[in-house]
Short mmCIF file of C-alpha atoms (C1' of nucleotides) in Angstrom, two decimals:
data_model
loop_
_atom_site.label_atom_id
_atom_site.label_comp_id
_atom_site.label_asym_id
_atom_site.label_seq_id
_atom_site.Cartn_x
_atom_site.Cartn_y
_atom_site.Cartn_z
CA MET W 1 -0.04 -0.14 -0.32
CA PRO W 2 2.31 2.81 -1.44
CA GLY W 3 1.11 6.45 0.35
CA ARG W 4 -0.75 4.52 3.28
CA SER W 5 -1.69 7.73 4.83
CA GLY W 6 -5.78 8.25 5.91
CA PRO W 7 -6.95 11.25 7.39
CA ASP W 8 -5.61 12.43 10.02
CA ARG W 9 -6.62 14.88 13.55
CA ALA W 10 -6.43 18.18 11.25
CA ASP W 11 -7.89 16.75 8.44
CA LEU W 12 -10.68 15.66 9.65
CA ILE W 13 -11.37 19.37 11.55
CA ALA W 14 -11.24 20.83 7.97
CA ASP W 15 -13.77 18.38 6.53
CA ALA W 16 -16.07 18.28 9.41
CA TRP W 17 -15.83 22.33 9.09
CA GLN W 18 -16.45 22.26 5.34
CA ARG W 19 -19.33 19.68 5.90
CA GLU W 20 -20.83 21.56 8.33
CA GLN W 21 -20.51 25.13 7.83
CA PRO W 22 -19.57 25.48 3.74
CA GLY W 23 -17.68 28.60 2.92
CA VAL W 24 -15.78 28.96 5.75
CA PRO W 25 -11.95 29.45 5.10
CA VAL W 26 -10.14 26.22 6.35
CA GLY W 27 -6.78 26.99 4.55
CA SER W 28 -5.20 27.67 7.74
CA ILE W 29 -6.13 24.44 9.11
CA GLY W 30 -3.05 22.40 7.98
CA VAL W 31 -0.77 24.11 8.73
CA LEU W 32 -2.02 25.91 12.14
CA THR W 33 -3.86 23.13 13.71
CA ARG W 34 -0.82 20.89 12.84
CA ILE W 35 1.72 23.49 14.62
CA HIS W 36 -0.31 23.52 17.72
CA GLN W 37 -1.16 19.72 18.39
CA ALA W 38 2.65 19.25 17.99
CA ALA W 39 3.47 21.30 20.27
CA LYS W 40 0.91 20.04 22.61
CA LEU W 41 2.02 16.56 22.55
CA LEU W 42 5.80 18.10 22.64
CA ALA W 43 4.62 20.00 25.44
CA ASP W 44 2.97 17.06 27.42
CA GLN W 45 6.18 14.14 26.66
CA ARG W 46 8.84 17.46 27.95
CA ARG W 47 7.16 17.90 30.91
CA ARG W 48 6.76 14.43 31.58
CA ALA W 49 9.98 13.47 30.63
CA LEU W 50 11.74 16.65 33.44
CA THR W 51 9.15 15.60 36.09
CA GLY W 52 11.54 12.20 36.27
CA ILE W 53 14.73 14.33 36.84
CA GLY W 54 12.82 16.75 38.97
CA MET W 55 12.52 19.51 36.94
CA ASP W 56 10.38 21.63 35.18
CA ALA W 57 10.13 23.58 31.60
CA ALA W 58 9.80 26.95 32.71
CA THR W 59 12.74 26.39 34.81
CA LEU W 60 15.15 24.61 32.52
CA ASP W 61 13.90 27.91 29.51
CA LEU W 62 15.36 30.34 31.90
CA LEU W 63 18.59 28.28 32.78
CA SER W 64 19.17 27.27 29.47
CA THR W 65 18.89 30.67 28.60
CA LEU W 66 22.06 31.79 31.31
CA ARG W 67 24.24 28.95 30.27
CA ARG W 68 24.15 29.57 27.32
CA SER W 69 24.35 33.06 27.04
CA GLY W 70 27.81 31.97 28.28
CA PRO W 71 30.35 33.32 31.03
CA PRO W 72 29.82 35.40 32.88
CA TYR W 73 25.91 33.71 32.76
CA ARG W 74 24.40 36.51 33.67
CA LEU W 75 21.38 38.76 31.86
CA SER W 76 19.74 41.21 32.96
CA THR W 77 15.82 41.00 33.83
CA ARG W 78 14.80 42.77 30.30
CA GLU W 79 17.00 40.53 28.88
CA LEU W 80 15.56 37.48 30.29
CA THR W 81 12.12 38.93 29.10
CA ALA W 82 13.22 39.29 25.44
CA ARG W 83 15.27 35.90 24.89
CA CYS W 84 12.14 33.69 26.84
CA LEU W 85 9.18 35.05 24.95
CA VAL W 86 7.58 35.52 28.40
CA THR W 87 6.10 38.61 29.97
CA ALA W 88 8.30 40.25 32.76
CA GLY W 89 6.20 39.28 35.33
CA ALA W 90 7.07 35.56 34.62
CA ILE W 91 10.10 36.23 34.21
CA THR W 92 10.46 37.40 38.21
CA GLN W 93 8.38 34.72 38.88
CA ARG W 94 10.88 32.58 37.26
CA VAL W 95 13.46 33.75 38.76
CA ASP W 96 11.83 33.92 42.64
CA ARG W 97 11.28 30.24 42.48
CA ALA W 98 14.88 29.31 40.64
CA GLU W 99 16.64 31.31 43.41
CA ARG W 100 14.49 29.70 46.10
CA GLU W 101 16.20 26.61 45.20
CA GLY W 102 19.72 28.18 44.46
CA LEU W 103 19.95 27.72 40.78
CA VAL W 104 20.28 31.66 40.41
CA ARG W 105 20.80 34.74 42.46
CA ARG W 106 19.88 38.12 41.31
CA LEU W 107 23.14 40.37 42.06
CA ALA W 108 22.93 44.09 43.56
CA THR W 109 21.93 47.07 40.60
CA THR W 110 24.72 48.77 39.56
CA PRO W 111 24.29 52.76 40.49
CA GLY W 112 23.42 54.15 37.28
CA SER W 113 20.96 51.77 36.24
CA ARG W 114 17.68 50.12 36.82
CA THR W 115 18.38 46.31 35.85
CA VAL W 116 18.56 43.54 37.58
CA PRO W 117 21.56 40.90 36.34
CA VAL W 118 20.67 37.32 37.01
CA GLU W 119 23.35 34.83 37.47
CA LEU W 120 23.39 31.41 37.60
CA THR W 121 24.74 29.72 40.69
CA ASP W 122 27.81 26.62 40.28
CA ARG W 123 24.39 24.75 41.26
CA GLY W 124 22.49 25.47 38.29
CA HIS W 125 24.82 25.34 36.37
CA ARG W 126 25.30 21.49 36.87
CA ALA W 127 21.56 21.00 36.75
CA VAL W 128 21.59 22.34 33.70
CA GLY W 129 24.27 20.89 31.86
CA ASP W 130 22.35 17.58 33.06
CA ALA W 131 19.17 17.65 32.06
CA VAL W 132 20.04 19.67 28.48
CA SER W 133 22.12 16.82 27.34
CA GLU W 134 19.26 14.03 28.66
CA LEU W 135 16.69 16.44 27.10
CA LEU W 136 18.06 17.28 23.85
CA ALA W 137 19.07 13.36 23.26
CA TYR W 138 15.68 11.71 24.01
CA GLU W 139 14.56 14.89 21.38
CA GLN W 140 15.95 13.45 18.96
CA THR W 141 14.88 10.18 18.95
CA LEU W 142 11.27 12.22 17.82
CA LEU W 143 12.53 13.18 14.68
CA ASP W 144 13.40 9.31 13.74
CA ASP W 145 10.62 9.14 11.40
CA LEU W 146 11.85 11.91 9.58
CA ASP W 147 15.05 10.79 7.36
CA PRO W 148 17.77 13.95 7.20
CA ALA W 149 16.10 16.10 4.24
CA GLU W 150 12.64 15.68 5.21
CA GLN W 151 13.99 17.61 8.41
CA GLU W 152 15.86 20.06 7.25
CA GLU W 153 13.19 20.96 4.74
CA LEU W 154 10.42 20.96 7.54
CA ALA W 155 13.13 23.08 9.49
CA ARG W 156 13.49 25.69 6.20
CA LEU W 157 9.35 26.36 5.83
CA LEU W 158 8.85 26.91 9.68
CA ALA W 159 11.95 29.74 9.70
CA LEU W 160 9.95 30.93 7.21
CA PHE W 161 7.01 31.02 8.79
CA LEU W 162 8.21 32.30 12.00
CA ARG W 163 10.25 34.90 10.31
CA GLY W 164 6.78 36.35 9.03
CA LEU W 165 4.64 36.19 11.89
CA HIS W 166 7.54 37.99 13.59
CA ASP W 167 7.07 40.49 12.01
CA ARG W 168 3.47 40.94 12.08
CA ALA W 169 4.19 41.02 15.61
CA GLY W 170 6.75 42.44 16.69
CA GLY W 171 7.19 44.44 13.94
CA MET V 1 20.18 39.81 -2.37
CA PRO V 2 18.96 36.59 -3.38
CA GLY V 3 18.04 34.25 -0.43
CA ARG V 4 18.34 36.88 2.24
CA SER V 5 18.03 35.01 5.61
CA GLY V 6 20.37 35.55 8.49
CA PRO V 7 20.54 33.16 11.20
CA ASP V 8 16.88 33.24 13.57
CA ARG V 9 16.59 32.62 17.23
CA ALA V 10 16.48 28.61 16.22
CA ASP V 11 20.17 28.81 15.00
CA LEU V 12 21.30 31.72 17.68
CA ILE V 13 20.35 28.52 19.98
CA ALA V 14 21.89 25.85 18.25
CA ASP V 15 24.90 28.09 17.12
CA ALA V 16 25.12 28.65 21.14
CA TRP V 17 25.15 25.54 22.82
CA GLN V 18 27.79 24.13 20.09
CA ARG V 19 29.79 26.56 21.28
CA GLU V 20 29.01 26.43 25.11
CA GLN V 21 28.95 22.64 25.29
CA PRO V 22 30.62 20.70 22.21
CA GLY V 23 29.36 17.77 21.67
CA VAL V 24 25.29 18.14 22.61
CA PRO V 25 22.94 16.73 19.77
CA VAL V 26 21.23 19.94 18.63
CA GLY V 27 20.04 18.13 15.84
CA SER V 28 16.30 18.34 16.84
CA ILE V 29 16.72 22.09 17.75
CA GLY V 30 16.18 23.24 14.26
CA VAL V 31 12.35 21.32 13.84
CA LEU V 32 11.52 21.47 17.75
CA THR V 33 12.31 24.85 18.97
CA ARG V 34 10.86 26.48 16.20
CA ILE V 35 7.76 24.39 16.73
CA HIS V 36 7.69 25.41 19.74
CA GLN V 37 7.79 29.18 18.98
CA ALA V 38 5.55 29.08 15.93
CA ALA V 39 2.91 27.54 19.07
CA LYS V 40 3.74 30.65 21.24
CA LEU V 41 3.26 33.19 19.01
CA LEU V 42 0.26 31.74 17.43
CA ALA V 43 -1.64 31.15 20.89
CA ASP V 44 -0.22 34.98 21.93
CA GLN V 45 -1.72 36.33 18.42
CA ARG V 46 -4.96 34.07 19.17
CA ARG V 47 -5.70 34.91 22.30
CA ARG V 48 -5.89 38.90 22.33
CA ALA V 49 -7.70 38.48 18.79
CA LEU V 50 -10.59 36.34 20.79
CA THR V 51 -10.30 38.97 23.93
CA GLY V 52 -11.60 41.63 21.32
CA ILE V 53 -14.97 39.68 20.56
CA GLY V 54 -15.24 38.27 24.18
CA MET V 55 -13.95 34.58 23.76
CA ASP V 56 -11.47 32.17 24.84
CA ALA V 57 -9.60 29.64 23.02
CA ALA V 58 -10.21 27.09 25.39
CA THR V 59 -14.26 27.63 25.75
CA LEU V 60 -13.62 28.20 22.06
CA ASP V 61 -12.26 24.79 21.24
CA LEU V 62 -15.00 23.29 23.49
CA LEU V 63 -17.40 25.32 21.48
CA SER V 64 -15.94 23.73 17.69
CA THR V 65 -15.70 20.68 18.83
CA LEU V 66 -19.12 20.32 19.20
CA ARG V 67 -20.29 22.00 16.41
CA ARG V 68 -17.84 20.55 14.20
CA SER V 69 -19.52 17.30 14.94
CA GLY V 70 -22.84 17.94 13.51
CA PRO V 71 -26.54 17.95 14.71
CA PRO V 72 -27.44 17.14 17.43
CA TYR V 73 -24.37 19.03 18.85
CA ARG V 74 -23.81 16.66 21.43
CA LEU V 75 -20.95 14.62 22.76
CA SER V 76 -20.13 13.01 26.50
CA THR V 77 -17.84 14.09 28.68
CA ARG V 78 -15.11 11.39 27.51
CA GLU V 79 -15.46 12.16 23.58
CA LEU V 80 -14.49 15.74 24.44
CA THR V 81 -11.74 14.31 26.38
CA ALA V 82 -9.87 12.66 23.18
CA ARG V 83 -10.74 15.45 20.53
CA CYS V 84 -9.71 18.20 22.64
CA LEU V 85 -6.41 17.02 23.48
CA VAL V 86 -6.85 17.98 27.50
CA THR V 87 -7.23 16.01 31.03
CA ALA V 88 -10.80 14.89 31.40
CA GLY V 89 -10.73 17.63 34.45
CA ALA V 90 -9.90 20.40 32.24
CA ILE V 91 -13.07 19.22 30.59
CA THR V 92 -14.83 19.40 33.60
CA GLN V 93 -13.85 22.96 34.26
CA ARG V 94 -14.57 24.04 30.32
CA VAL V 95 -17.89 22.94 30.54
CA ASP V 96 -18.54 24.13 33.79
CA ARG V 97 -17.44 27.81 32.79
CA ALA V 98 -18.65 27.64 29.35
CA GLU V 99 -22.35 26.07 31.40
CA ARG V 100 -22.50 28.86 33.36
CA GLU V 101 -22.21 31.73 30.33
CA GLY V 102 -25.25 29.80 29.07
CA LEU V 103 -23.02 28.52 25.84
CA VAL V 104 -23.70 24.69 26.50
CA ARG V 105 -25.68 22.80 28.63
CA ARG V 106 -24.93 19.20 30.92
CA LEU V 107 -28.17 16.09 30.22
CA ALA V 108 -29.14 13.78 32.26
CA THR V 109 -27.35 10.49 32.00
CA THR V 110 -29.74 7.99 30.29
CA PRO V 111 -30.45 5.18 32.62
CA GLY V 112 -27.77 2.28 32.02
CA SER V 113 -25.01 4.66 31.07
CA ARG V 114 -22.28 6.75 32.98
CA THR V 115 -21.76 9.15 30.27
CA VAL V 116 -22.98 13.19 30.78
CA PRO V 117 -23.78 14.19 27.21
CA VAL V 118 -22.72 18.05 26.29
CA GLU V 119 -24.96 19.90 24.51
CA LEU V 120 -24.99 22.79 22.45
CA THR V 121 -26.98 25.59 23.19
CA ASP V 122 -28.01 28.39 21.12
CA ARG V 123 -26.45 30.60 21.87
CA GLY V 124 -23.42 28.60 21.83
CA HIS V 125 -24.39 27.82 18.30
CA ARG V 126 -24.49 31.37 17.51
CA ALA V 127 -21.06 32.45 19.52
CA VAL V 128 -19.08 29.52 18.05
CA GLY V 129 -20.19 30.53 14.30
CA ASP V 130 -19.40 34.13 14.53
CA ALA V 131 -16.07 33.39 16.44
CA VAL V 132 -14.64 30.69 13.96
CA SER V 133 -15.57 32.55 10.34
CA GLU V 134 -13.78 35.57 12.19
CA LEU V 135 -10.82 33.47 13.87
CA LEU V 136 -10.07 31.19 9.92
CA ALA V 137 -10.25 34.45 7.84
CA TYR V 138 -7.37 36.33 10.29
CA GLU V 139 -5.31 33.18 11.02
CA GLN V 140 -5.17 32.72 6.74
CA THR V 141 -3.44 36.42 6.50
CA LEU V 142 -0.59 34.84 8.81
CA LEU V 143 0.43 32.29 5.88
CA ASP V 144 0.83 34.48 3.26
CA ASP V 145 4.28 34.62 3.53
CA LEU V 146 4.26 30.92 1.92
CA ASP V 147 3.39 30.36 -1.19
CA PRO V 148 0.35 28.09 -2.14
CA ALA V 149 3.03 24.87 -2.30
CA GLU V 150 5.03 26.13 0.57
CA GLN V 151 1.87 25.46 2.90
CA GLU V 152 0.88 22.65 1.33
CA GLU V 153 4.42 20.84 1.67
CA LEU V 154 4.36 22.21 5.65
CA ALA V 155 1.10 20.61 5.96
CA ARG V 156 2.52 17.76 4.89
CA LEU V 157 5.51 17.33 6.49
CA LEU V 158 3.60 18.23 10.36
CA ALA V 159 1.72 15.56 8.75
CA LEU V 160 4.36 12.62 9.13
CA PHE V 161 6.25 14.35 12.05
CA LEU V 162 2.69 13.96 13.87
CA ARG V 163 2.13 10.30 12.79
CA GLY V 164 5.04 9.47 14.54
CA LEU V 165 4.53 11.61 17.73
CA HIS V 166 1.15 10.49 17.81
CA ASP V 167 2.45 6.79 17.86
CA ARG V 168 5.28 7.18 20.22
CA ALA V 169 2.61 8.67 23.06
CA GLY V 170 -0.93 7.40 21.87
CA GLY V 171 0.35 3.69 21.44
"C1'" DC J 1 15.87 72.95 41.02
"C1'" DC J 2 11.70 70.77 39.93
"C1'" DA J 3 8.07 68.14 37.14
"C1'" DC J 4 7.19 64.75 33.99
"C1'" DA J 5 7.81 61.05 31.10
"C1'" DG J 6 9.50 56.84 30.11
"C1'" DA J 7 12.01 52.56 31.32
"C1'" DC J 8 12.75 48.41 34.60
"C1'" DG J 9 11.19 45.26 38.04
"C1'" DT J 10 7.64 43.71 40.77
"C1'" DT J 11 2.82 42.35 42.94
"C1'" DT J 12 -1.82 40.86 42.20
"C1'" DA J 13 -6.06 38.97 40.65
"C1'" DG J 14 -7.24 35.54 37.22
"C1'" DC J 15 -7.44 32.34 34.54
"C1'" DG J 16 -6.44 27.38 32.60
"C1'" DC J 17 -4.11 23.40 32.75
"C1'" DT J 18 -2.32 19.43 34.57
"C1'" DA J 19 -2.04 15.01 38.65
"C1'" DA J 20 -3.81 12.32 41.93
"C1'" DA J 21 -7.37 11.38 45.24
"C1'" DC J 22 -11.76 10.22 44.96
"C1'" DG J 23 -17.06 8.71 44.59
"C1'" DA J 24 -20.98 6.48 42.00
"C1'" DG J 25 -22.21 3.42 39.27
"C1'" DG J 26 -21.85 -0.94 36.03
"C1'" DA J 27 -20.04 -5.16 34.37
"C1'" DG J 28 -17.95 -10.43 35.11
"C1'" DT J 29 -16.80 -13.79 37.58
"C1'" DG J 30 -17.20 -17.09 41.19
"C1'" DC U 1 -25.91 -12.64 45.38
"C1'" DA U 2 -21.40 -10.94 47.00
"C1'" DC U 3 -16.45 -9.08 45.57
"C1'" DT U 4 -13.81 -6.79 42.41
"C1'" DC U 5 -12.72 -4.34 38.61
"C1'" DC U 6 -12.85 -0.65 35.88
"C1'" DT U 7 -15.40 2.83 33.13
"C1'" DC U 8 -16.18 7.92 33.55
"C1'" DG U 9 -16.71 12.14 35.84
"C1'" DT U 10 -15.71 15.34 39.41
"C1'" DT U 11 -12.81 17.44 42.99
"C1'" DT U 12 -8.88 19.94 44.56
"C1'" DA U 13 -4.17 21.40 45.12
"C1'" DG U 14 -0.48 23.77 43.26
"C1'" DC U 15 1.79 25.46 38.67
"C1'" DG U 16 3.06 28.89 35.19
"C1'" DC U 17 1.13 32.20 32.26
"C1'" DT U 18 -0.61 37.28 31.58
"C1'" DA U 19 -2.59 41.33 31.65
"C1'" DA U 20 -2.55 45.07 34.42
"C1'" DA U 21 -2.11 48.21 38.23
"C1'" DC U 22 1.96 49.80 41.27
"C1'" DG U 23 6.71 51.63 42.80
"C1'" DT U 24 10.77 53.55 42.16
"C1'" DC U 25 14.70 55.55 39.31
"C1'" DT U 26 17.14 58.23 35.03
"C1'" DG U 27 17.18 61.02 32.66
"C1'" DT U 28 15.08 65.78 29.93
"C1'" DG U 29 13.30 69.76 29.82
"C1'" DG U 30 11.60 74.59 31.35
#
DNA sequence: CCACAGACGTTTAGCGCTAAACGAGGAGTG
DNA sequence: CACTCCTCGTTTAGCGCTAAACGTCTGTGG
């Protein structure tokens, strides 16, 4: 059976709208619904994987962002807000939690500035290293169904889509 | 400048890991990080668009699922759980909220069964029709940066990815 | 020198979700 | 009939987020 591929969830949704409310523009469903679904399934799997090692996605996002920035592993709240794609309030809360667990620390604001630097502690540095290498190794396996050319093409099209989306949102 | 496309967020993240922790498997980032980002930006835009018309994404998901199922616009909690990709507890809460606003109603369980049917009210039927046609028309514009062939290819690759993901998760 | 605007960060109210405990009602087996 | 299992749905505790209100500090212009 070459090309065995029945309709999936997104196909069924588009068909159902077509049937129930003809004329409704269903063109976006093929892409957008599948992106939502994939993100949801990935987030669910990631949560379960991280729970097993005593970590959560929000904290890991914070620690990873600091870790990736390179020495001295220190960024202002403002920079964290921009890089993590969440509101400033969310960063305050993430840092509160991580600080309570000794993974990061807030530094005093230098005079003549209002920025609050947040720095990775040694404990945080160790935690993020372990979690990231484990997580990335695991997530690599989720792409096994696509051959390298398909992975590259998918990444390319997503980047193209994101570029437009980002322009529309941020300016 | 043909093919003008500097590195995007995902590229920078992969490069940073490569530089900071050589040997870490960054192959999944090109696809997975972009899916996360796209879903986040789409969810943010959808929330703002729906707030403007007094709706929210969770309620719309519930109402849409009932509406798409066709007459008599009625599904059990169990079916809603399966179709909406959220836990049973979340469905209870969604139905509670929507029932409070008169958009759906719970029906009595038929003897010999434990299922609780949830049914769209006339008010819910009207609300979902308005919201969906408006939302789909708007979201269509988010895909303008991709030509039809690219949209189709992106949808195809996402479907392929989702198939594997779903098999891994659900059995 | 004072007023005022703007940037930065925090606080708070409220939303929606998950996970786990719970209850209640069949269905199967001895 | 009694017992156990299982399914369906609800409840609850707690997490993480957004949006908006709120300080607070910095720089700028009158």
